[in-house]
Amino acid sequence: MEIKYFNRELSWIEFNERILNQALNKNFPLLERLQFLSIVSSNFDEFFQVRVASVKRESFVNPDKSDISDLTPKLLLKSISMRTHQIVRQQQECLINEILPALTEKGIIYEKASDFTLHQKEYILNLFRSDIFPLLTPLRTDLESFPHIINLSNYVAFKLKPISGIKTISEDLKGTEENRIAIVQIPTSIPNVYWLPSIKKQKQFTLLEDIITQCGTQLFPGFEVQETLTFKVVRDADFTVDEESGTNFIHEMEKVLVQRKSSFPVQLICNSSSEEIKKFLMKNLELEEDDVYQVESFVNIPALMELRDTDDSEKMSFEDWEHFYPSDFPNDKPFWDVLKLHDKVLHVPYESYNPVIKFISDAADDPDVLAIKMVLYRTGRDSPIIAALERAAAQGKQVVVLVELKARFDEERNIAWASELENAGVTVVYGLVNLKVHAKILMVMRKEAGTVRRYVHLATGNYNPKTAKLYSDLSIFTANMEIANDATQFFNLVTGYSNLQKMNCLGMAPVTLKSKLLAMIQRETEKSSPENPGLIMAKMNSLTHSEIIEALYKASQAGVKVLLNVRGICMLVPGVKGMSENIHVISIVDRYLEHARVFYFQNAGIPELYCSSADWMSRNLDKRIELMFPILDKDVFTEIKSILDIYFSDNVSSFELQSSGEWTKVKGDKKDAKIRAQEVLYKKYKKRNEKVNKEPKVEFTVRRK
């Protein structure tokens, strides 16, 4: 019997495997391969904190309840453990057998503590005593309560034996020989990579965890260190705030942040240096063998990314790709007059994010601008956007910002931004009860010729200048009256008391966006014929919504060609005869994170194109405030459709999902040209920029008397 849905969690693990595949690509520069290995670790940290923790809780509450993919929580946990262990082994093998030897060939050599020369040992000991020792706090484990292990922090555990003849305080306390184990948290406030005195032109380095392991005897006078273990514990972080408690919302969010540090353990990651300490930790943390991920080398692979600070890092990294300022955006004046004539599209990171910053900054400083309204989901540190909003408020403009405090793992930063904005005179709204506001929208109201003109920016990605250099996203600037009317309704709804009125252009979750998508898929299904088959092209991060998947299956059965570009999770099963044979799913993993959501419907020759902040997931369409916006300007439509076509032509960085659940590398015929979508796009914008710069500048000489 064919399955109808892949499991959500197992599909996500396969996405992380595709990232690992990039680390295995020997054509990529060394530090980029190392970066992909680091991303695998970071992704798994979040996955275990949120998704695995959720499955574990479900296994306690409903152990026999199967999900839509027909897996019980217990069976799913087993499958997660088995597949994740395979990927972690591959990750470690890549690091030990490929990356580190290749770095050695480049003259950058990792030295274990056991391989230090006498001179290096002396150097490290002095360094330890002066810079590291004062920051360490050894914790004993033979007291009544086991020490708290902080979520995601790295530790070194020491098995200790009293030196014969030396009396210690511990002899007066309860404890046995076998449980004299101490743990030491590895500091996060100092570097992870330390360069060693080296000979010739070699550069030798070691890690902070090696130094603490090597010099651990300094922490325990009167004891001999018998064994050590480096480890990290991942805890449940899937907490929700009680939004209906009637108490201060920010205080409730702060409670969640505290809970996250001390919740139940989900995973233990450790090296293989001590089986006894590992068993001891498992017992005290109440973890099973399936929860333990034992690695041969580094517990903290992301620490190695400090190697990017070396002088030779450029030679081992991707060639720099410039972020071009778009030629059709004026650089020396505000955009108001341009936007009255045409909508404008911005494609980051190929194009610079500066137009967005300039748009907000110009609005802040323009005396004719009366008000600015926007949604902030994630905005990053030291944001020029925050500075512009504060400046606008200081100049007496009405500035209203909805700050979504529930943006997971950014809650603390968003609380700080909200407080700072309020202190600057900005009206801050903290989202809606029980609905996370994930829409990306900004509106500027400007006094012009006796009336108020509205300018709107809508995006697929966050207002974050830093991630705009790493994430591929699309946004439009528009003065379209109908979109502006819808934007006004949207802000009235999320900031005040308002029933949702009919929107002419924007689709909004959880009210109309899903129904609009289903209606357009149904329309494509009904209009499709053998002579003129329908076409749906969609690019997104994840696809999990069962109603959308069922609608796509029906479209496929009606002959509609469905092309899906899904970066991460895909629960839809493609290529099954009689169900989904006309559906093809690809995924692109490359140097930039694919983040844009774009949906194209052929509509019997009257095509429609949309961009959105929402993926086709239950959480986005049913449990969040999201926006989908149409591409109405003819030139912008052509531009975005061409971008979509380029993604589906990729035969270098794309993988195709099989009906078995396996993702296989897309390979064109030998005669086909190699098409790497991100490289094609970069060259496109580079060529456009060069053409503009080469065009002669016409100057006119004014005749004077």
XYZ file of C-alpha atoms in Angstrom:
705
model
C 0.000 0.000 0.000
C 1.404 3.382 -1.014
C 1.806 5.943 1.751
C 0.069 9.313 1.309
C 2.221 11.391 3.663
C 5.847 11.385 4.676
C 6.464 11.978 8.373
C 7.153 15.610 9.217
C 10.113 15.001 11.543
C 11.795 12.393 9.360
C 11.390 14.671 6.337
C 13.160 17.459 8.244
C 16.053 15.117 9.081
C 16.455 14.454 5.361
C 16.727 18.214 4.823
C 19.632 18.262 7.272
C 21.151 15.366 5.338
C 21.024 17.529 2.199
C 22.965 20.198 4.080
C 25.499 17.547 5.088
C 25.746 16.605 1.415
C 27.103 20.096 0.733
C 29.827 19.531 3.339
C 30.763 16.359 1.476
C 31.116 18.296 -1.784
C 34.863 18.375 -2.461
C 34.385 21.119 -5.035
C 33.442 23.546 -2.256
C 36.131 25.515 -0.376
C 37.264 23.985 2.932
C 35.822 26.546 5.321
C 32.498 26.483 3.485
C 32.371 22.721 3.908
C 33.131 23.223 7.572
C 30.351 25.818 7.730
C 27.846 23.279 6.398
C 28.988 20.784 9.054
C 28.423 23.487 11.658
C 24.921 24.192 10.311
C 24.076 20.492 10.645
C 24.948 20.678 14.359
C 23.040 23.912 14.959
C 19.999 22.616 13.099
C 19.920 19.421 15.130
C 20.153 21.446 18.349
C 16.972 23.315 17.453
C 15.285 20.183 16.122
C 15.821 18.281 19.366
C 14.857 21.245 21.543
C 11.533 21.731 19.774
C 10.397 18.818 17.637
C 11.915 15.815 19.439
C 10.912 17.271 22.804
C 7.352 17.582 21.514
C 7.309 13.950 20.321
C 8.672 12.822 23.700
C 5.888 14.611 25.526
C 3.375 13.043 23.169
C 4.851 9.606 23.916
C 3.966 10.128 27.599
C 0.440 11.412 26.930
C -0.677 9.412 23.836
C 1.861 6.596 23.366
C -0.350 4.574 21.003
C -1.780 7.417 18.912
C -0.549 7.346 15.308
C 0.087 10.524 13.328
C -0.933 11.228 9.740
C 2.057 9.178 8.507
C 0.854 6.206 10.628
C 3.705 6.368 13.171
C 3.227 6.222 16.937
C 5.409 8.531 19.081
C 7.491 5.592 20.312
C 8.143 4.289 16.800
C 8.856 7.806 15.564
C 11.421 8.443 18.336
C 13.153 5.204 17.376
C 13.232 6.224 13.715
C 14.496 9.718 14.563
C 17.292 8.286 16.691
C 18.370 5.754 14.075
C 18.477 8.242 11.171
C 20.070 11.041 13.198
C 22.804 8.698 14.451
C 23.595 7.828 10.821
C 23.899 11.489 9.836
C 25.994 12.406 12.890
C 28.379 9.550 12.056
C 28.695 10.853 8.483
C 29.280 14.354 9.823
C 32.085 13.159 12.113
C 33.675 11.050 9.383
C 33.691 14.031 7.045
C 35.358 16.185 9.695
C 37.985 13.655 10.784
C 38.776 11.997 7.452
C 38.397 14.920 5.051
C 38.233 18.425 6.560
C 40.972 18.200 9.202
C 43.477 16.408 6.889
C 42.764 18.959 4.154
C 43.359 21.805 6.642
C 46.637 20.140 7.604
C 47.689 20.194 3.956
C 47.010 23.943 4.026
C 49.325 24.292 7.039
C 46.517 24.673 9.604
C 46.850 21.780 12.019
C 44.579 20.751 14.872
C 46.527 19.380 17.844
C 44.906 17.234 20.488
C 46.045 17.778 24.063
C 47.735 14.368 24.011
C 49.948 15.523 21.113
C 51.228 18.777 22.648
C 55.006 19.244 22.690
C 56.684 20.111 26.000
C 56.898 23.742 24.890
C 53.197 23.775 23.931
C 52.217 22.172 27.257
C 54.102 24.870 29.150
C 52.507 27.601 27.013
C 49.009 26.181 27.499
C 49.485 25.778 31.251
C 50.480 29.444 31.608
C 47.551 30.483 29.417
C 45.201 28.339 31.470
C 46.329 29.794 34.789
C 46.099 33.408 33.639
C 43.058 33.512 31.301
C 40.904 30.430 31.841
C 41.264 29.099 35.400
C 39.606 32.139 37.062
C 36.476 31.644 34.911
C 35.915 27.979 35.794
C 33.630 26.630 38.519
C 34.044 22.892 39.186
C 30.843 21.305 40.495
C 30.767 18.094 42.503
C 28.060 15.528 41.820
C 27.958 13.511 45.072
C 25.638 15.876 46.930
C 21.897 15.364 47.358
C 20.939 17.085 44.096
C 22.712 16.640 40.791
C 24.108 19.944 39.441
C 21.980 21.660 36.862
C 23.338 21.264 33.332
C 22.462 24.367 31.304
C 20.790 23.836 27.948
C 23.235 23.781 24.985
C 26.254 24.634 27.161
C 29.431 22.611 26.730
C 31.008 20.869 29.714
C 33.985 18.732 30.670
C 33.376 15.988 33.242
C 36.254 14.610 35.330
C 36.433 11.247 37.089
C 38.588 11.836 40.158
C 40.568 9.632 42.552
C 42.013 10.987 45.824
C 45.780 10.974 45.906
C 46.879 8.599 48.628
C 47.926 10.290 51.843
C 46.283 13.647 51.093
C 43.192 14.436 53.127
C 40.461 16.356 51.310
C 37.211 17.966 52.393
C 35.292 15.437 50.350
C 36.275 12.665 52.782
C 33.990 14.288 55.341
C 31.020 14.213 52.954
C 28.893 11.331 51.758
C 30.076 9.704 48.582
C 31.666 6.634 47.160
C 34.737 6.066 45.086
C 32.806 5.588 41.864
C 30.720 8.769 42.039
C 33.560 11.215 42.512
C 32.818 12.925 39.283
C 33.012 16.685 38.848
C 31.715 18.773 35.959
C 33.015 22.095 34.643
C 31.135 24.391 32.282
C 33.221 25.601 29.334
C 33.063 29.432 29.288
C 31.360 31.143 26.357
C 32.898 34.565 26.986
C 36.385 33.672 25.675
C 37.628 32.229 22.360
C 37.207 28.560 21.456
C 40.248 28.383 19.168
C 43.760 28.921 20.576
C 46.884 29.091 18.466
C 49.907 27.155 19.694
C 53.622 27.971 19.412
C 54.529 26.317 16.103
C 57.579 25.623 14.016
C 58.228 26.619 10.419
C 55.209 28.001 8.558
C 52.689 25.715 10.203
C 49.786 27.074 12.177
C 48.792 24.735 14.985
C 45.664 25.239 17.023
C 43.772 23.577 19.806
C 40.353 24.115 21.344
C 39.254 25.444 24.702
C 37.781 22.060 25.620
C 41.199 20.443 25.016
C 42.918 23.004 27.242
C 40.458 22.489 30.097
C 40.776 18.713 29.743
C 44.590 18.901 29.688
C 44.878 21.254 32.665
C 42.007 19.834 34.683
C 44.248 18.619 37.496
C 44.764 22.282 38.406
C 41.080 22.435 39.380
C 41.198 19.542 41.838
C 44.167 19.737 44.236
C 44.590 16.431 46.077
C 42.929 14.447 43.295
C 44.161 12.550 40.302
C 42.163 12.836 37.081
C 41.462 9.327 35.819
C 39.058 9.968 32.955
C 37.405 12.924 31.235
C 34.378 13.411 29.013
C 33.338 16.453 26.966
C 29.566 16.733 26.640
C 26.532 18.883 25.896
C 22.898 18.447 26.951
C 19.986 19.568 24.773
C 16.783 20.330 26.674
C 13.132 20.851 25.821
C 12.562 24.410 24.562
C 9.055 23.990 23.179
C 7.279 26.243 25.665
C 4.268 28.410 25.062
C 3.368 31.458 27.068
C 0.042 31.615 28.905
C -1.484 34.514 26.981
C -4.796 34.455 28.792
C -3.517 34.477 32.363
C -4.245 38.184 32.767
C -0.689 38.867 33.936
C 1.975 41.007 32.274
C 2.769 39.433 28.888
C 6.462 40.368 28.945
C 6.827 38.824 32.404
C 5.218 35.647 31.093
C 7.658 35.576 28.151
C 10.592 36.021 30.529
C 9.356 33.013 32.507
C 9.491 30.954 29.311
C 13.124 31.969 28.781
C 13.988 30.810 32.311
C 12.108 27.523 31.850
C 14.020 26.813 28.647
C 17.314 26.693 30.563
C 16.128 24.095 33.062
C 13.615 21.903 31.221
C 13.855 18.141 30.830
C 16.846 16.716 28.897
C 16.196 15.402 25.405
C 19.668 14.566 24.092
C 23.207 13.982 25.366
C 26.090 14.614 22.958
C 29.508 13.485 24.185
C 32.873 12.266 23.011
C 33.985 8.665 23.480
C 36.691 9.121 26.098
C 34.850 7.651 29.116
C 32.077 5.060 29.084
C 31.764 5.264 32.870
C 31.125 9.012 32.928
C 28.687 8.658 30.039
C 26.661 6.046 31.958
C 26.777 8.241 35.063
C 25.356 11.218 33.139
C 22.680 9.096 31.480
C 21.490 7.856 34.872
C 21.315 11.318 36.429
C 19.746 12.921 33.356
C 17.320 10.009 32.898
C 18.283 9.429 29.274
C 18.265 6.198 27.257
C 20.903 4.899 24.838
C 18.870 6.194 21.884
C 19.164 9.713 23.366
C 22.973 9.596 23.476
C 25.076 10.709 20.499
C 28.683 9.708 21.024
C 31.191 11.319 18.658
C 34.839 10.616 17.976
C 36.033 14.192 17.825
C 34.305 17.477 18.648
C 31.114 17.917 20.576
C 31.078 21.586 19.541
C 31.752 21.706 15.792
C 30.480 25.327 15.450
C 33.449 26.381 17.625
C 35.716 25.603 14.676
C 34.155 28.435 12.696
C 36.519 30.788 14.522
C 39.058 29.559 11.955
C 37.420 32.057 9.612
C 39.422 34.713 11.453
C 42.729 33.398 10.073
C 44.689 35.269 7.411
C 44.230 32.392 4.954
C 40.463 32.136 5.356
C 39.678 33.953 2.076
C 41.519 31.265 0.120
C 39.340 28.598 1.755
C 35.994 30.389 1.394
C 33.563 31.135 -1.397
C 34.486 33.975 -3.679
C 32.779 37.118 -2.417
C 29.506 37.866 -4.148
C 28.654 41.531 -4.143
C 25.209 42.746 -3.086
C 24.362 45.112 -5.951
C 22.327 48.248 -5.411
C 19.396 47.912 -7.855
C 19.744 50.294 -10.762
C 16.038 51.202 -10.907
C 16.027 52.491 -7.316
C 17.207 56.094 -7.035
C 20.187 56.347 -4.709
C 20.176 60.111 -4.264
C 16.503 60.843 -3.589
C 13.454 59.203 -1.961
C 11.430 56.614 -3.851
C 8.059 58.376 -3.693
C 7.945 59.646 -7.274
C 9.254 56.380 -8.727
C 6.694 54.278 -6.859
C 3.838 56.444 -8.097
C 4.648 55.148 -11.584
C 5.625 51.515 -11.011
C 6.016 48.860 -8.338
C 9.587 47.809 -7.614
C 10.960 44.391 -6.701
C 14.015 43.676 -4.548
C 15.794 40.315 -4.586
C 18.231 39.877 -1.714
C 21.014 38.937 -1.182
C 21.932 39.398 -4.846
C 20.640 42.932 -4.541
C 21.531 45.116 -1.583
C 19.105 45.492 1.320
C 19.924 49.215 1.406
C 16.725 50.238 -0.454
C 14.639 48.929 2.466
C 16.809 50.774 4.984
C 16.699 53.900 2.805
C 12.903 53.641 2.437
C 12.437 53.629 6.226
C 15.170 56.208 6.811
C 13.743 58.603 4.203
C 10.314 58.208 5.766
C 11.769 59.025 9.181
C 13.401 62.242 7.946
C 10.791 63.452 5.432
C 8.726 66.311 6.972
C 5.744 65.317 4.809
C 5.601 61.796 6.232
C 2.905 61.626 8.897
C 3.064 58.023 10.066
C 4.951 54.729 9.779
C 3.483 51.321 10.630
C 5.293 47.985 10.468
C 5.624 44.452 11.825
C 8.946 43.340 13.342
C 9.434 39.594 13.722
C 13.226 39.226 13.760
C 15.401 42.264 13.125
C 18.919 41.528 14.402
C 21.352 43.462 16.566
C 22.307 47.118 16.013
C 19.576 47.495 13.423
C 19.502 50.740 11.390
C 15.755 50.096 11.052
C 15.269 50.490 14.802
C 17.352 53.681 14.752
C 15.218 55.134 11.930
C 11.958 54.318 13.742
C 13.231 55.981 16.914
C 14.308 59.023 14.893
C 10.875 59.256 13.295
C 9.170 59.150 16.688
C 11.544 61.841 18.010
C 10.451 64.082 15.109
C 6.806 63.780 16.139
C 5.676 61.254 13.549
C 3.193 58.580 14.536
C 5.195 55.341 14.619
C 3.375 52.076 15.343
C 5.356 48.836 15.490
C 3.994 45.386 16.152
C 6.845 43.443 17.774
C 6.242 39.706 17.835
C 7.699 38.571 21.160
C 6.902 34.921 20.446
C 9.533 34.584 17.661
C 11.234 31.446 18.971
C 14.834 31.909 20.210
C 14.597 35.655 19.510
C 12.234 36.414 22.394
C 14.871 38.016 24.608
C 16.149 40.289 21.847
C 12.628 41.302 20.820
C 11.727 42.167 24.416
C 14.766 44.471 24.484
C 13.797 46.083 21.146
C 10.239 46.615 22.295
C 11.386 48.336 25.475
C 13.854 50.532 23.580
C 11.228 51.557 21.020
C 8.692 52.412 23.704
C 11.245 54.554 25.527
C 11.810 56.420 22.244
C 8.117 57.270 21.907
C 7.093 54.508 19.493
C 3.692 52.885 20.011
C 4.507 49.201 20.456
C 1.925 46.439 20.096
C 2.725 42.917 21.279
C 0.878 40.887 18.688
C -2.392 38.998 19.098
C -3.442 36.530 21.764
C -2.703 32.921 20.732
C -1.623 33.954 17.205
C 1.969 34.570 16.212
C 2.255 37.516 13.790
C 4.628 36.391 11.041
C 3.615 38.842 8.285
C 6.302 41.132 6.795
C 4.779 44.499 6.041
C 5.643 48.188 6.305
C 3.434 51.159 5.420
C 4.360 54.848 5.143
C 1.696 57.587 5.086
C 2.767 60.817 3.412
C 0.984 64.150 2.915
C 0.910 65.033 -0.788
C -1.112 67.727 -2.600
C -3.746 68.018 0.070
C -4.260 64.291 0.540
C -2.514 61.331 2.202
C -0.649 58.903 -0.055
C 0.317 55.467 1.256
C 3.422 53.495 0.287
C 3.692 49.810 1.191
C 6.559 47.343 1.410
C 5.682 43.626 1.494
C 8.250 40.865 1.880
C 8.842 37.138 2.200
C 11.631 37.666 4.759
C 12.230 39.544 7.991
C 13.345 43.147 8.399
C 16.868 42.023 9.231
C 19.787 43.618 7.324
C 22.202 40.882 8.444
C 20.202 37.846 7.337
C 19.391 39.743 4.123
C 23.023 39.040 3.171
C 22.556 35.302 3.669
C 18.884 34.518 2.952
C 17.316 34.633 -0.495
C 14.107 36.679 -0.234
C 11.831 38.798 -2.413
C 9.943 41.977 -1.598
C 7.970 44.647 -3.425
C 7.553 48.384 -2.927
C 4.224 49.718 -4.139
C 1.876 52.708 -4.053
C -0.998 50.633 -5.427
C -4.204 51.991 -3.907
C -5.940 48.622 -3.447
C -2.916 47.096 -1.710
C -2.647 50.215 0.475
C -6.326 49.884 1.445
C -5.772 46.247 2.404
C -2.638 47.182 4.352
C -4.616 49.773 6.297
C -7.229 47.159 7.187
C -4.492 44.758 8.233
C -2.909 47.199 10.680
C -6.299 48.180 12.096
C -6.983 44.506 12.732
C -3.686 43.624 14.435
C -3.347 46.794 16.511
C -6.934 47.547 17.546
C -10.482 46.214 17.530
C -11.650 45.475 14.023
C -13.572 42.773 12.225
C -11.776 41.714 9.079
C -13.290 43.470 6.101
C -13.052 42.057 2.577
C -9.547 42.474 1.182
C -9.242 42.907 -2.564
C -5.583 41.944 -2.937
C -4.007 40.539 0.197
C -4.667 37.065 1.520
C -4.380 36.856 5.286
C -3.946 33.779 7.457
C -5.631 32.345 9.376
C -8.730 33.923 7.776
C -8.562 33.904 3.967
C -5.094 32.787 2.856
C -5.675 29.026 3.006
C -9.105 29.217 1.365
C -7.654 31.410 -1.388
C -4.864 28.905 -2.066
C -7.308 25.995 -2.128
C -9.596 27.913 -4.476
C -6.744 28.648 -6.897
C -5.598 25.008 -6.852
C -9.211 23.932 -7.469
C -9.541 26.472 -10.302
C -6.389 25.064 -11.916
C -7.821 21.553 -11.538
C -11.137 22.468 -13.160
C -9.578 24.362 -16.071
C -7.018 21.667 -16.876
C -7.582 19.516 -19.959
C -5.460 16.999 -21.903
C -5.008 19.622 -24.635
C -4.195 22.428 -22.214
C -2.989 20.946 -18.918
C -2.824 23.268 -15.940
C 0.395 24.358 -14.277
C 1.211 25.198 -10.664
C 4.709 26.280 -9.690
C 5.432 26.938 -6.029
C 8.558 27.707 -4.044
C 8.514 27.519 -0.251
C 10.415 26.381 2.825
C 8.100 23.557 3.917
C 4.953 21.726 2.812
C 2.984 19.917 5.532
C -0.657 21.066 5.329
C -2.866 18.029 4.641
C -5.657 20.022 2.925
C -3.181 21.646 0.540
C -1.513 18.288 -0.152
C -4.869 16.616 -0.877
C -5.791 19.462 -3.243
C -2.467 19.052 -5.069
C -3.075 15.294 -5.390
C -6.465 16.009 -7.017
C -4.853 18.545 -9.330
C -2.269 15.977 -10.385
C -4.997 13.414 -11.076
C -6.723 16.003 -13.302
C -3.526 16.368 -15.351
C -2.213 19.564 -13.757
C 1.562 19.724 -13.814
C 2.711 20.615 -10.294
C 6.301 21.791 -9.816
C 7.310 22.298 -6.196
C 10.566 23.736 -4.898
C 10.560 22.873 -1.185
C 13.711 23.707 0.738
C 12.985 21.742 3.910
C 10.114 19.542 5.059
C 7.849 17.950 2.450
C 5.136 15.553 3.585
C 3.669 15.228 0.076
C 4.575 11.977 -1.713
C 5.300 12.700 -5.417
C 5.398 10.441 -8.435
C 2.825 7.858 -7.333
C 0.697 6.543 -10.197
C -2.950 7.435 -9.840
C -2.228 9.869 -7.032
C 0.678 12.220 -7.733
C 2.423 11.198 -10.949
C 2.296 14.782 -12.254
C 3.923 16.264 -9.147
C 7.671 16.875 -9.063
C 9.454 18.123 -5.949
C 12.949 19.559 -5.864
C 15.016 21.196 -3.128
C 17.951 23.566 -3.546
C 20.699 23.810 -0.928
C 23.549 26.195 -1.734
C 25.577 29.052 -0.273
C 22.460 31.161 0.422
C 19.492 29.931 2.447
C 16.460 29.738 0.149
C 13.707 31.562 2.024
C 11.327 33.164 -0.499
C 7.776 31.872 -0.955
C 6.481 32.283 -4.522
C 3.308 30.757 -6.022
C 2.413 30.710 -9.733
C -0.926 29.578 -11.210
C -1.279 29.327 -14.994
C -5.059 29.924 -14.816
C -5.801 28.919 -18.427
C -3.563 31.589 -19.917
C -4.368 34.400 -17.470
C -1.550 33.643 -15.029
C -1.367 34.860 -11.462
C 1.718 35.189 -9.292
C 1.944 35.670 -5.531
C 4.615 36.047 -2.880
C 4.037 35.333 0.785
C 5.448 35.229 4.287
C 3.720 31.855 4.740
C 4.796 28.338 3.972
C 2.161 25.727 3.199
C 2.184 24.430 6.768
C -0.575 24.052 9.354
C 1.124 26.473 11.718
C 1.396 29.157 9.011
C -2.045 28.851 7.455
C -4.072 28.048 10.580
C -2.207 29.422 13.601
C -0.344 32.539 12.474
C -1.015 35.972 11.061
C 0.508 35.788 7.575
C 0.151 37.716 4.329
C 0.149 36.662 0.684
C 0.394 39.473 -1.852
C -0.219 39.471 -5.619
C 2.335 40.650 -8.152
C 0.330 43.165 -10.173
C 3.002 45.196 -11.967
C 3.754 43.658 -15.371
C 7.542 44.165 -15.195
C 7.766 42.862 -11.630
C 5.653 39.853 -12.645
C 8.054 39.039 -15.494
C 11.073 39.442 -13.211
C 9.814 37.133 -10.452
C 8.497 34.511 -12.888
C 11.937 34.368 -14.535
C 13.518 33.839 -11.109
C 11.115 30.951 -10.473
C 11.987 29.393 -13.844
C 15.709 29.579 -13.054
C 15.214 27.673 -9.808
C 13.411 24.844 -11.582
C 16.178 24.579 -14.181
C 18.926 23.952 -11.602
C 20.886 20.728 -12.217
C 23.851 21.394 -9.921
C 22.558 22.228 -6.427
C 19.113 20.635 -6.526
C 17.787 17.339 -5.211
C 14.605 15.578 -6.335
C 12.233 13.830 -3.942
C 11.358 10.253 -4.888
C 8.173 8.411 -3.948
C 10.325 6.308 -1.597
C 11.209 9.399 0.441
C 14.790 9.462 -0.820
C 16.230 12.709 -2.187
C 18.498 12.164 -5.194
C 20.872 14.663 -6.746
C 19.491 16.186 -9.929
C 21.846 15.592 -12.828
C 21.236 16.820 -16.331
C 22.353 14.972 -19.424
C 26.052 15.245 -20.229
C 25.187 17.471 -23.167
C 23.158 19.820 -20.951
C 24.741 23.003 -19.668
C 25.398 23.098 -15.950
C 22.864 25.389 -14.299
C 23.453 26.392 -10.691
C 20.493 28.643 -9.905
C 22.172 30.874 -7.343
C 25.208 31.392 -9.568
C 22.973 32.182 -12.569
C 21.087 34.738 -10.500
C 24.256 36.345 -9.185
C 25.679 36.694 -12.706
C 22.372 38.134 -13.890
C 22.446 40.945 -11.320
C 26.175 41.478 -11.818
C 25.689 41.885 -15.565
C 22.823 44.284 -14.982
C 24.962 46.348 -12.643
C 27.906 46.425 -15.061
C 25.643 47.509 -17.906
C 24.299 50.448 -15.913
C 27.781 51.533 -14.859
C 29.046 51.378 -18.442
C 26.283 53.513 -19.857
C 27.646 56.970 -20.694
C 26.408 59.750 -18.506
C 24.942 62.526 -20.619
C 25.819 66.036 -19.508
C 24.290 69.188 -20.947
C 26.208 72.434 -21.238
C 24.125 75.464 -20.448
C 24.799 78.448 -22.734
C 25.360 81.628 -20.796
C 25.769 85.209 -21.854
